[in-house]
PDB file of C-alpha atoms and ligand atoms in Angstrom:
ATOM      1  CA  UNK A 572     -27.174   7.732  24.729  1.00 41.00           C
ATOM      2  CA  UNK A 573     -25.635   4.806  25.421  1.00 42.00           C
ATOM      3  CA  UNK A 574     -21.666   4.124  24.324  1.00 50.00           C
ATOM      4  CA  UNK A 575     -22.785   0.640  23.593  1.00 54.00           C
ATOM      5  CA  UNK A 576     -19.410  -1.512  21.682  1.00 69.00           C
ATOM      6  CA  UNK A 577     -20.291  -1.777  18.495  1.00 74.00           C
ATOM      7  CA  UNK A 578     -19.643  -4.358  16.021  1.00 82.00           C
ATOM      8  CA  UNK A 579     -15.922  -3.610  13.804  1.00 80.00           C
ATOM      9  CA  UNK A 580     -17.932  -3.495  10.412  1.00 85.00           C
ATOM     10  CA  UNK A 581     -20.513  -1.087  11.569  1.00 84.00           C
ATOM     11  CA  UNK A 582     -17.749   1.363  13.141  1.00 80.00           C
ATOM     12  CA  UNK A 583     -16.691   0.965   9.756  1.00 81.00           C
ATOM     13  CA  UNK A 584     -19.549   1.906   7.800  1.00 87.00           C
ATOM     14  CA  UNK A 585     -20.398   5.279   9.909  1.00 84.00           C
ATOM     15  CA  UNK A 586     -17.802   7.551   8.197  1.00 83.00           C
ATOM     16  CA  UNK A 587     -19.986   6.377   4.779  1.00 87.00           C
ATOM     17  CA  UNK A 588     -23.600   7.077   6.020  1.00 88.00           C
ATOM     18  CA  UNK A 589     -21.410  10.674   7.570  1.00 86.00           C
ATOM     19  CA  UNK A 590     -21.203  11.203   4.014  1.00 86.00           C
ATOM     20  CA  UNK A 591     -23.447  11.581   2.712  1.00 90.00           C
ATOM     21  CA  UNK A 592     -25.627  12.739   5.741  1.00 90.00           C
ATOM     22  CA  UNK A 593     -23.185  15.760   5.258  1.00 89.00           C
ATOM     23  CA  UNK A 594     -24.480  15.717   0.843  1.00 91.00           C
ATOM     24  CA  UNK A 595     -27.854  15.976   1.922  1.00 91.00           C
ATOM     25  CA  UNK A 596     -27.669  18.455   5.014  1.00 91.00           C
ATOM     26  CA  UNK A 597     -25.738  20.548   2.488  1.00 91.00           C
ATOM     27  CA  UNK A 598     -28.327  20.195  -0.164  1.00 91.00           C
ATOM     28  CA  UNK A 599     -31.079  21.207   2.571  1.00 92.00           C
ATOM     29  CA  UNK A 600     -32.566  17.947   2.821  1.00 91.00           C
ATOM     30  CA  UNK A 601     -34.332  17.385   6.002  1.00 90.00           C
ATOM     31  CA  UNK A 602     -35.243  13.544   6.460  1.00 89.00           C
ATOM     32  CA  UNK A 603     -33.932  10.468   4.621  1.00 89.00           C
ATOM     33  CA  UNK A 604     -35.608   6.732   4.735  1.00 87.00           C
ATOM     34  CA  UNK A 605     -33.359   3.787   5.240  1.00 83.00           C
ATOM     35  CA  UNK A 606     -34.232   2.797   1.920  1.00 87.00           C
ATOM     36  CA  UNK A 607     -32.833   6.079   0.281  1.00 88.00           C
ATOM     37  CA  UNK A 608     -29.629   5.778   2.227  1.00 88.00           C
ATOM     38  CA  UNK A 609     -29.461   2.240   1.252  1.00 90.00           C
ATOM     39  CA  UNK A 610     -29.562   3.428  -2.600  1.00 90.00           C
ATOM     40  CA  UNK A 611     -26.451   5.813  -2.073  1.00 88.00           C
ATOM     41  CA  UNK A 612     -24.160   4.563   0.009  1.00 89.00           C
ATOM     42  CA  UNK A 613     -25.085   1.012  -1.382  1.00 90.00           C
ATOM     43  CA  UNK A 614     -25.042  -0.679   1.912  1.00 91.00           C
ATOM     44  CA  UNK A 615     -28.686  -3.044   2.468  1.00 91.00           C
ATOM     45  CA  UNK A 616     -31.095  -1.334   4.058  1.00 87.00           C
ATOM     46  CA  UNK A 617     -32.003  -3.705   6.732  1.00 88.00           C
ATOM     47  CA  UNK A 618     -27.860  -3.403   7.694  1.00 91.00           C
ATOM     48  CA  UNK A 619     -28.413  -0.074   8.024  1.00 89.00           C
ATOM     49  CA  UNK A 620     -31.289  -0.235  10.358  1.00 86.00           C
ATOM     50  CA  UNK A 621     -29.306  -3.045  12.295  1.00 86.00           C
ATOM     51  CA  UNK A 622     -26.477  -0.256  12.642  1.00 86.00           C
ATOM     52  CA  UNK A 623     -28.280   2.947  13.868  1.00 82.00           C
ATOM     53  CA  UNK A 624     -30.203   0.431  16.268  1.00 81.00           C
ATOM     54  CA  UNK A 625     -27.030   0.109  18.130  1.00 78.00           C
ATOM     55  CA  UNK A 626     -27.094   3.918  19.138  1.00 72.00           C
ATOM     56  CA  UNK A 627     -30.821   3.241  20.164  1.00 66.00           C
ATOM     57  CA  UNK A 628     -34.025   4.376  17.833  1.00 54.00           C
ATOM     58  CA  UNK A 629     -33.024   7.263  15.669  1.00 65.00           C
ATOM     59  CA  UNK A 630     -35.300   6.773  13.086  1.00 67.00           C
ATOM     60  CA  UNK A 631     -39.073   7.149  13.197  1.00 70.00           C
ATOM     61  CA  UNK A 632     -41.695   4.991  11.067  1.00 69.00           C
ATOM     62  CA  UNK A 633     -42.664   6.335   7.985  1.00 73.00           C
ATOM     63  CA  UNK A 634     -41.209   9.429   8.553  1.00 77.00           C
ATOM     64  CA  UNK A 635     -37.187   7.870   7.959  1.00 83.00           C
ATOM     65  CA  UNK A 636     -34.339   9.664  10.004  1.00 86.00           C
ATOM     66  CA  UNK A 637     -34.126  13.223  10.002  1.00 87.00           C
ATOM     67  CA  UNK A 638     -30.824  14.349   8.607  1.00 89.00           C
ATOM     68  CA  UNK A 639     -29.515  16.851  10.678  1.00 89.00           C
ATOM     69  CA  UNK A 640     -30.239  14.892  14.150  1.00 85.00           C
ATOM     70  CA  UNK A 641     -27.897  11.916  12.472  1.00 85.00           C
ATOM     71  CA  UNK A 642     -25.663  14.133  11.321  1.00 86.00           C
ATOM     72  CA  UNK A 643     -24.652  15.446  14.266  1.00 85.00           C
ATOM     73  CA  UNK A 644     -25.387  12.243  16.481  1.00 82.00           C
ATOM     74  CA  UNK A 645     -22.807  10.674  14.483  1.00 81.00           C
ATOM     75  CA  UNK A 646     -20.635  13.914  13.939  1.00 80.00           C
ATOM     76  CA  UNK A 647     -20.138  13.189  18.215  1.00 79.00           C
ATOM     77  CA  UNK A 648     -19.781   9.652  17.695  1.00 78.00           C
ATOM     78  CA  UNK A 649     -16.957   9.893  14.971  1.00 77.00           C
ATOM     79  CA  UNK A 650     -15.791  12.928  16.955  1.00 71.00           C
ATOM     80  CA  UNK A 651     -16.059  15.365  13.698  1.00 70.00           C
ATOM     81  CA  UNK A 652     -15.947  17.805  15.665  1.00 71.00           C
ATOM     82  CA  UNK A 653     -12.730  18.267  17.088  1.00 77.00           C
ATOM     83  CA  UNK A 654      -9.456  17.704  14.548  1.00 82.00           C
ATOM     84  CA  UNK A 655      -7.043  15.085  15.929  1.00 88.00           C
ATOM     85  CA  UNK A 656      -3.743  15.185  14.860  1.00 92.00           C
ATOM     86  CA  UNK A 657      -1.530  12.325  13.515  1.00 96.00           C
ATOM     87  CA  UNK A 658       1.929  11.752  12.916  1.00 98.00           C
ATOM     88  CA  UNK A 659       3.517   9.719  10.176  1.00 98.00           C
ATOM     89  CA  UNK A 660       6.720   8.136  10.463  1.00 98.00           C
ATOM     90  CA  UNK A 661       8.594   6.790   7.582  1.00 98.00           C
ATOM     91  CA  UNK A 662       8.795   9.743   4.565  1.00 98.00           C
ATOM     92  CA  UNK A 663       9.385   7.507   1.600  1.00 97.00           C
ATOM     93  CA  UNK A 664       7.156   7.367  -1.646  1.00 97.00           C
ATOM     94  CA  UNK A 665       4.046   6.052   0.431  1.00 97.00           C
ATOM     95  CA  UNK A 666       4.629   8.563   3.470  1.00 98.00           C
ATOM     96  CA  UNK A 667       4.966  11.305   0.831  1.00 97.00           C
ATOM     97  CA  UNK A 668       1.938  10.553  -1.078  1.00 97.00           C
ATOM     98  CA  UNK A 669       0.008  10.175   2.287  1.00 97.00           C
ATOM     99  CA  UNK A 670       1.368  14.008   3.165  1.00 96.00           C
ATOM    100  CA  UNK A 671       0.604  15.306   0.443  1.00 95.00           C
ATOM    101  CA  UNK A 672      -2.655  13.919   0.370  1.00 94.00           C
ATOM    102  CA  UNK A 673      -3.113  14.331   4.262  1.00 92.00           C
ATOM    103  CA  UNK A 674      -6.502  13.265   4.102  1.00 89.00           C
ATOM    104  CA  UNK A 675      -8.140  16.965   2.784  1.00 80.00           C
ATOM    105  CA  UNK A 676     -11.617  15.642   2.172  1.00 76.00           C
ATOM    106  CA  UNK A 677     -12.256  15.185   5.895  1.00 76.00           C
ATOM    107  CA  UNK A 678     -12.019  18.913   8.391  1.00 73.00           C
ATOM    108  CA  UNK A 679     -11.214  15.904  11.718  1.00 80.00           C
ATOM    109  CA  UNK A 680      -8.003  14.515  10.913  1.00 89.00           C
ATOM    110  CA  UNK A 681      -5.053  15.883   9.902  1.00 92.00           C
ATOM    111  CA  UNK A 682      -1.156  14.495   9.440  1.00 95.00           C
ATOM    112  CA  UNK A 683       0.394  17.595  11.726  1.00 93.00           C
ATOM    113  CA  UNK A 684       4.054  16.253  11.918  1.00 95.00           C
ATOM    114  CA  UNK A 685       6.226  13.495  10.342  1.00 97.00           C
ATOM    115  CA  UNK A 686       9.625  11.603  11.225  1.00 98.00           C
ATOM    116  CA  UNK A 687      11.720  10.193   9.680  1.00 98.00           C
ATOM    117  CA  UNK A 688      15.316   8.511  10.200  1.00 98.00           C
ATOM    118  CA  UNK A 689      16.993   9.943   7.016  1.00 97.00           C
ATOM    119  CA  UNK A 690      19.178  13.119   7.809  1.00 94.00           C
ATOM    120  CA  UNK A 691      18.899  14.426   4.069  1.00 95.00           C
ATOM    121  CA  UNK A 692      14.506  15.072   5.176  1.00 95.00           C
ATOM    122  CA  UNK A 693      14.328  15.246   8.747  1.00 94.00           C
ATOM    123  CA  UNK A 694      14.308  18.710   9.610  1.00 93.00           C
ATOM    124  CA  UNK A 695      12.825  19.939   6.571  1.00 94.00           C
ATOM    125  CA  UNK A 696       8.851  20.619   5.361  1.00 93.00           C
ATOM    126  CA  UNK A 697       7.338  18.154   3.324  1.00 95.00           C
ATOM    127  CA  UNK A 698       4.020  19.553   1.846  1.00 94.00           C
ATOM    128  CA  UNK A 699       3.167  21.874   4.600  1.00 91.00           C
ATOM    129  CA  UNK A 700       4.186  18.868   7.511  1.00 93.00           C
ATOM    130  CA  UNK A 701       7.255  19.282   9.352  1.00 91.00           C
ATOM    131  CA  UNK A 702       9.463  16.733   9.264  1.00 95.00           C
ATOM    132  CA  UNK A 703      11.430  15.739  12.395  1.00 95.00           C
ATOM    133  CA  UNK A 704      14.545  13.144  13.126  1.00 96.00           C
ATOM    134  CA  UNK A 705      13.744  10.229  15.103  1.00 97.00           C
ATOM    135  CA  UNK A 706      15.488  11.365  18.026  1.00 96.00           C
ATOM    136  CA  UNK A 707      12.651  14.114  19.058  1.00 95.00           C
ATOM    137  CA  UNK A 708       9.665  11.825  18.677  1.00 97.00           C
ATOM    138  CA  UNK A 709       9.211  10.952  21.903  1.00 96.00           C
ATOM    139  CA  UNK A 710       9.128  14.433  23.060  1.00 93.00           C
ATOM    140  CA  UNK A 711       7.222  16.080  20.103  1.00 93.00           C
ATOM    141  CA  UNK A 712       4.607  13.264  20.074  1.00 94.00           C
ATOM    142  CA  UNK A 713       3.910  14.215  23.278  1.00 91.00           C
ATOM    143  CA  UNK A 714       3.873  18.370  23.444  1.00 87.00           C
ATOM    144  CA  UNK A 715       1.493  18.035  20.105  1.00 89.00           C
ATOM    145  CA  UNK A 716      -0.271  15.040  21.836  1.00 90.00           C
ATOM    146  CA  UNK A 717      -0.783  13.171  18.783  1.00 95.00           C
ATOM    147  CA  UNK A 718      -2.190   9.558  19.988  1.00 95.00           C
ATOM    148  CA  UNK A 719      -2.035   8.328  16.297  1.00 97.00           C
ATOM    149  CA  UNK A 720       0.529   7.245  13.658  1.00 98.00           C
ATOM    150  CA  UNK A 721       0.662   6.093  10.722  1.00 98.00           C
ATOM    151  CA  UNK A 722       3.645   3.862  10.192  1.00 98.00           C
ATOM    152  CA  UNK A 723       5.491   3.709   6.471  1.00 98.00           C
ATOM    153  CA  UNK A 724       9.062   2.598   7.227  1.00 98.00           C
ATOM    154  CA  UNK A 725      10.311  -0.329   5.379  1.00 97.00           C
ATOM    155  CA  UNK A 726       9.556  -3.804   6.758  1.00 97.00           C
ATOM    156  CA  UNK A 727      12.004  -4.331   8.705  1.00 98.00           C
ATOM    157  CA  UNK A 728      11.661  -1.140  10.740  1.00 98.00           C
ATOM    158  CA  UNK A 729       8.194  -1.720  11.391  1.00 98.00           C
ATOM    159  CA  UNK A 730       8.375  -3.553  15.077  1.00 98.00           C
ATOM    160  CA  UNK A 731      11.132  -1.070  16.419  1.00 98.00           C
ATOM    161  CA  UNK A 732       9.351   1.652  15.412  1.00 98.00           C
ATOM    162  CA  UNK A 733       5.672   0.273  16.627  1.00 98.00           C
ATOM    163  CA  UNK A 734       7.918  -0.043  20.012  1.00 98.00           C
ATOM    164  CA  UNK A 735       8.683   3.294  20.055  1.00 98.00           C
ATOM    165  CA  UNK A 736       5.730   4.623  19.522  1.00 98.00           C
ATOM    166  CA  UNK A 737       4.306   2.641  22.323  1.00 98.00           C
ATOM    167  CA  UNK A 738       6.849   3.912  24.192  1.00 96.00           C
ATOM    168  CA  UNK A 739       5.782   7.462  23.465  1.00 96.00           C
ATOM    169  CA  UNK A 740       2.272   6.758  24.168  1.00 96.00           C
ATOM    170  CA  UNK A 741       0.359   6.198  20.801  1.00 97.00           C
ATOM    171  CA  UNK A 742      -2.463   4.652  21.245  1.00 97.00           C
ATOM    172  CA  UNK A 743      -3.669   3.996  17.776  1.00 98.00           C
ATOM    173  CA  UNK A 744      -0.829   2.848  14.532  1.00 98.00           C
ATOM    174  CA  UNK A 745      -2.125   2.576  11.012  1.00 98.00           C
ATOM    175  CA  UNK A 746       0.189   0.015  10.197  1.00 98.00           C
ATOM    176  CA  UNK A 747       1.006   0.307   6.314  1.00 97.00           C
ATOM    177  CA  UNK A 748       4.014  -2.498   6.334  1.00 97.00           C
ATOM    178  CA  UNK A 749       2.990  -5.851   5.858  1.00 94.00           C
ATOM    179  CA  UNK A 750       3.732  -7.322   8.784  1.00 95.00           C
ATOM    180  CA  UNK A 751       1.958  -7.618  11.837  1.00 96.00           C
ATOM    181  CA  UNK A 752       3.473  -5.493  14.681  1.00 97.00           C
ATOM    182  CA  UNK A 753       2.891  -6.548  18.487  1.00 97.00           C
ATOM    183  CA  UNK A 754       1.653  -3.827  20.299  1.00 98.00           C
ATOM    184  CA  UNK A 755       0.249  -4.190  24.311  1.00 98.00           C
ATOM    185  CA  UNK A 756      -3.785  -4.770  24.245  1.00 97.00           C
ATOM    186  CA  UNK A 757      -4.135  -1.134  25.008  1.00 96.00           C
ATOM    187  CA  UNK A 758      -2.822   0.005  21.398  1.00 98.00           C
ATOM    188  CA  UNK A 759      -4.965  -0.885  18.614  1.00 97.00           C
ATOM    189  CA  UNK A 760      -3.382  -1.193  15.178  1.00 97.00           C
ATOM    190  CA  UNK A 761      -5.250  -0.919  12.015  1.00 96.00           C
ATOM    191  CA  UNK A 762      -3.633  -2.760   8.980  1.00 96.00           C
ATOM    192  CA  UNK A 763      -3.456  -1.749   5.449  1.00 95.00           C
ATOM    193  CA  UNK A 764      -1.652  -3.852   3.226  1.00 92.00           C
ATOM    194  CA  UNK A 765      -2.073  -2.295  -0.145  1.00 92.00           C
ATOM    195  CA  UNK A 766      -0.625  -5.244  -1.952  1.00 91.00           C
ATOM    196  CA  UNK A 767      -2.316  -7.364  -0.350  1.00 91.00           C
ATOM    197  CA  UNK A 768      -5.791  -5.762  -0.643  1.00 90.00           C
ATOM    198  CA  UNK A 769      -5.068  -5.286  -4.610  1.00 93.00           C
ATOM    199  CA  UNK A 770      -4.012  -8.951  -4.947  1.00 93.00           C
ATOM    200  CA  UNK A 771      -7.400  -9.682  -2.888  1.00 91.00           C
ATOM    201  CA  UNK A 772      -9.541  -7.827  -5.475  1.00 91.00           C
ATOM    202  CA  UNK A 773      -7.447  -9.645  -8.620  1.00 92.00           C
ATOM    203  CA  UNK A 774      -7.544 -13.806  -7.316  1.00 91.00           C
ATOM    204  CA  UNK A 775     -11.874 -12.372  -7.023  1.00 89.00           C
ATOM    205  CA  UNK A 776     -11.803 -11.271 -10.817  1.00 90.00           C
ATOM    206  CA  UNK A 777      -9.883 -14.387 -11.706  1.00 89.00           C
ATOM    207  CA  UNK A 778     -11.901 -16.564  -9.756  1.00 87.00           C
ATOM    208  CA  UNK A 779     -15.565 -14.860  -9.708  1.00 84.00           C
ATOM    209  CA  UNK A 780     -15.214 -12.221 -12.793  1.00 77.00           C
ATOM    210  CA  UNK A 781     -17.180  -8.894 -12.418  1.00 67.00           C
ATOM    211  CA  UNK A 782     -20.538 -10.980 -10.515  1.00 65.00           C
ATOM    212  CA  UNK A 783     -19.532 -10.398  -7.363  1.00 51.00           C
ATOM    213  CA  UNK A 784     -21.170  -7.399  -5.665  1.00 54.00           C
ATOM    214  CA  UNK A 785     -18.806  -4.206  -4.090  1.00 55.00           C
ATOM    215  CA  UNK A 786     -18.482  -5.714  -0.341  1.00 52.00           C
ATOM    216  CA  UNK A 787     -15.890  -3.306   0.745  1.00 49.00           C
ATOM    217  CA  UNK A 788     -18.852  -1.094   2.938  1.00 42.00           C
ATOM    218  CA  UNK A 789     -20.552  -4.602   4.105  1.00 40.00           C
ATOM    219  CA  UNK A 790     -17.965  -6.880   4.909  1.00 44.00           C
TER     220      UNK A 790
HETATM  221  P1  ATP B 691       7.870   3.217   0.478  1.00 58.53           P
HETATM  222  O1  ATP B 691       7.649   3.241  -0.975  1.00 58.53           O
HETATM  223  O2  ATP B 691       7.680   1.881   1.151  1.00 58.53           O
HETATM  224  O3  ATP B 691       7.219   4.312   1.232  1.00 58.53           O
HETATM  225  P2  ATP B 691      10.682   3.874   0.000  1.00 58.53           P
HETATM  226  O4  ATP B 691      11.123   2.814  -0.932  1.00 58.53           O
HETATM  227  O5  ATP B 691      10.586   5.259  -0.512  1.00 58.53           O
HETATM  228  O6  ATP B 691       9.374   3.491   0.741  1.00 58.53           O
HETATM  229  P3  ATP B 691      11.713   2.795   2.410  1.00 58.53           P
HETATM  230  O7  ATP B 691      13.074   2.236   2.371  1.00 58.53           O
HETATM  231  O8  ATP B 691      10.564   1.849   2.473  1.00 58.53           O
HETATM  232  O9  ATP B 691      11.600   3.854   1.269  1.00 58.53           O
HETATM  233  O10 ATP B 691      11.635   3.770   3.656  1.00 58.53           O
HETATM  234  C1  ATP B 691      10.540   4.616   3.878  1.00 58.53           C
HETATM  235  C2  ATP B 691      11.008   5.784   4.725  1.00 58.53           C
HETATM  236  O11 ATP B 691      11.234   5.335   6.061  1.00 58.53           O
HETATM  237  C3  ATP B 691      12.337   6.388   4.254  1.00 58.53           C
HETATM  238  O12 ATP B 691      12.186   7.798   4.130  1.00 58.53           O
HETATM  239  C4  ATP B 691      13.306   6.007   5.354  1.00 58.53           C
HETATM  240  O13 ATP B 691      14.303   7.003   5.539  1.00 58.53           O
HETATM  241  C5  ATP B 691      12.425   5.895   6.562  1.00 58.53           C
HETATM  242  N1  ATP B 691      12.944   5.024   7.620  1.00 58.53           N
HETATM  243  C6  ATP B 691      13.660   3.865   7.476  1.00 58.53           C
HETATM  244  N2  ATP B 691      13.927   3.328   8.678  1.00 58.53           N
HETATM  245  C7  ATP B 691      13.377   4.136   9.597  1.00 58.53           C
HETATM  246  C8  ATP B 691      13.315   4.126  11.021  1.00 58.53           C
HETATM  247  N3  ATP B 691      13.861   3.144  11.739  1.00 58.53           N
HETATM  248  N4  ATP B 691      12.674   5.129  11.617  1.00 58.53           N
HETATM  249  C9  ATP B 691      12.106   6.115  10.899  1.00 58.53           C
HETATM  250  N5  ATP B 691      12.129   6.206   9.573  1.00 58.53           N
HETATM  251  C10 ATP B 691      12.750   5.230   8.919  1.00 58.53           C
END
């Protein structure tokens, strides 16, 4: 199959049809219609279509897609099938929660070591995930191979810190400070500015009340 580029919002929208692909495998369904998708994961069904037609026909007419060729067509294509690792560096409150919460509802991905500056938690285990001192990043980044990190040191940390894990050879930050770090073209950052994204969803209720439809899987 082709690796054609696809477009940012339906990369987006496959770990949401993975889903619940993985509900209905599980519950020994064998074919789903767009329309039935459409329903549950409460993205248009015509959107839908438009998205699988980027990895080329999967579906057939009148019979819908059958659930356990998608499944694993886009288990490869969201590489499900092997576990990457990722650091995080900054273990304050957000960096805590995120270990502790170290993404359990997905087998793929993983938080497998953290770093952090402060003497008093480097070199200790924070739940489960060793913690490391900013001096062996570089080096441990590179025996675990971890080409992503998610970055929760205070603002004005962020850019040193994006440098050094450039330096080290990340290839992939989830940047969860608020400002935009500049990273070469060959690193691709992924913001996530939670006050931003809550203040987002308050100005709508001010401004449109409760009318305006869920767009976080569409947009
Ligand atoms: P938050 O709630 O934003 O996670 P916090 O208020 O608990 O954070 P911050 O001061 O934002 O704490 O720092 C987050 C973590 O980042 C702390 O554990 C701090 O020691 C660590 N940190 C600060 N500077 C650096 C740095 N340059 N490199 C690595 N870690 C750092």
């Amino acid at each position: 199959m082709a690796e054609a580029k696809i477009p940012k919002a339906t990369a987006k929208r496959l770990p949401i049809y993975y889903r619940y692909l993985n509900i209905l495998f599980n519950a020994g369904k064998q074919r789903v219609s767009s329309t039935e998708l459409s329903e549950a994961v409460q993205v248009d069904s015509a959107t839908i279509r438009r998205d699988f037609s980027y990895f080329g026909a999967l579906g057939k007419r009148g019979y819908g897609y059958d659930v356990e060729n998608l499944l694993n067509f886009f288990k490869k294509t969201l590489n499900q099938d092997r576990l990457t690792n990722v650091a995080l560096i900054g273990v304050g409150n957000l960096g805590h929660a995120l270990l502790n919460y170290n993404f359990r509802q997905t087998n793929s991905v993983r938080i497998s070591a953290a770093f952090d500056i402060n003497e008093a938690i480097a070199n200790t285990i924070q739940s489960g995930v060793p913690v490391y001192p900013m001096a062996e990043m570089k080096e441990q980044l590179q025996i675990q191979q971890v080409d992503v990190a998610i970055l929760t040191v205070p603002i004005e940390d962020a850019q040193i810190v994006a440098d050094e894990l450039v330096d080290a050879g990340v290839k992939g930050i989830m940047n969860f400070t608020p400002i935009r770090v500049s990273v070469p073209a060959t690193v691709r950052v992924q913001n996530v500015d939670l006050a931003n994204e809550l203040q987002t969803l308050i100005y709508f209720l001010d401004h449109y009340g409760s009318e305006t439809t869920n767009n976080s899987a569409t947009e």
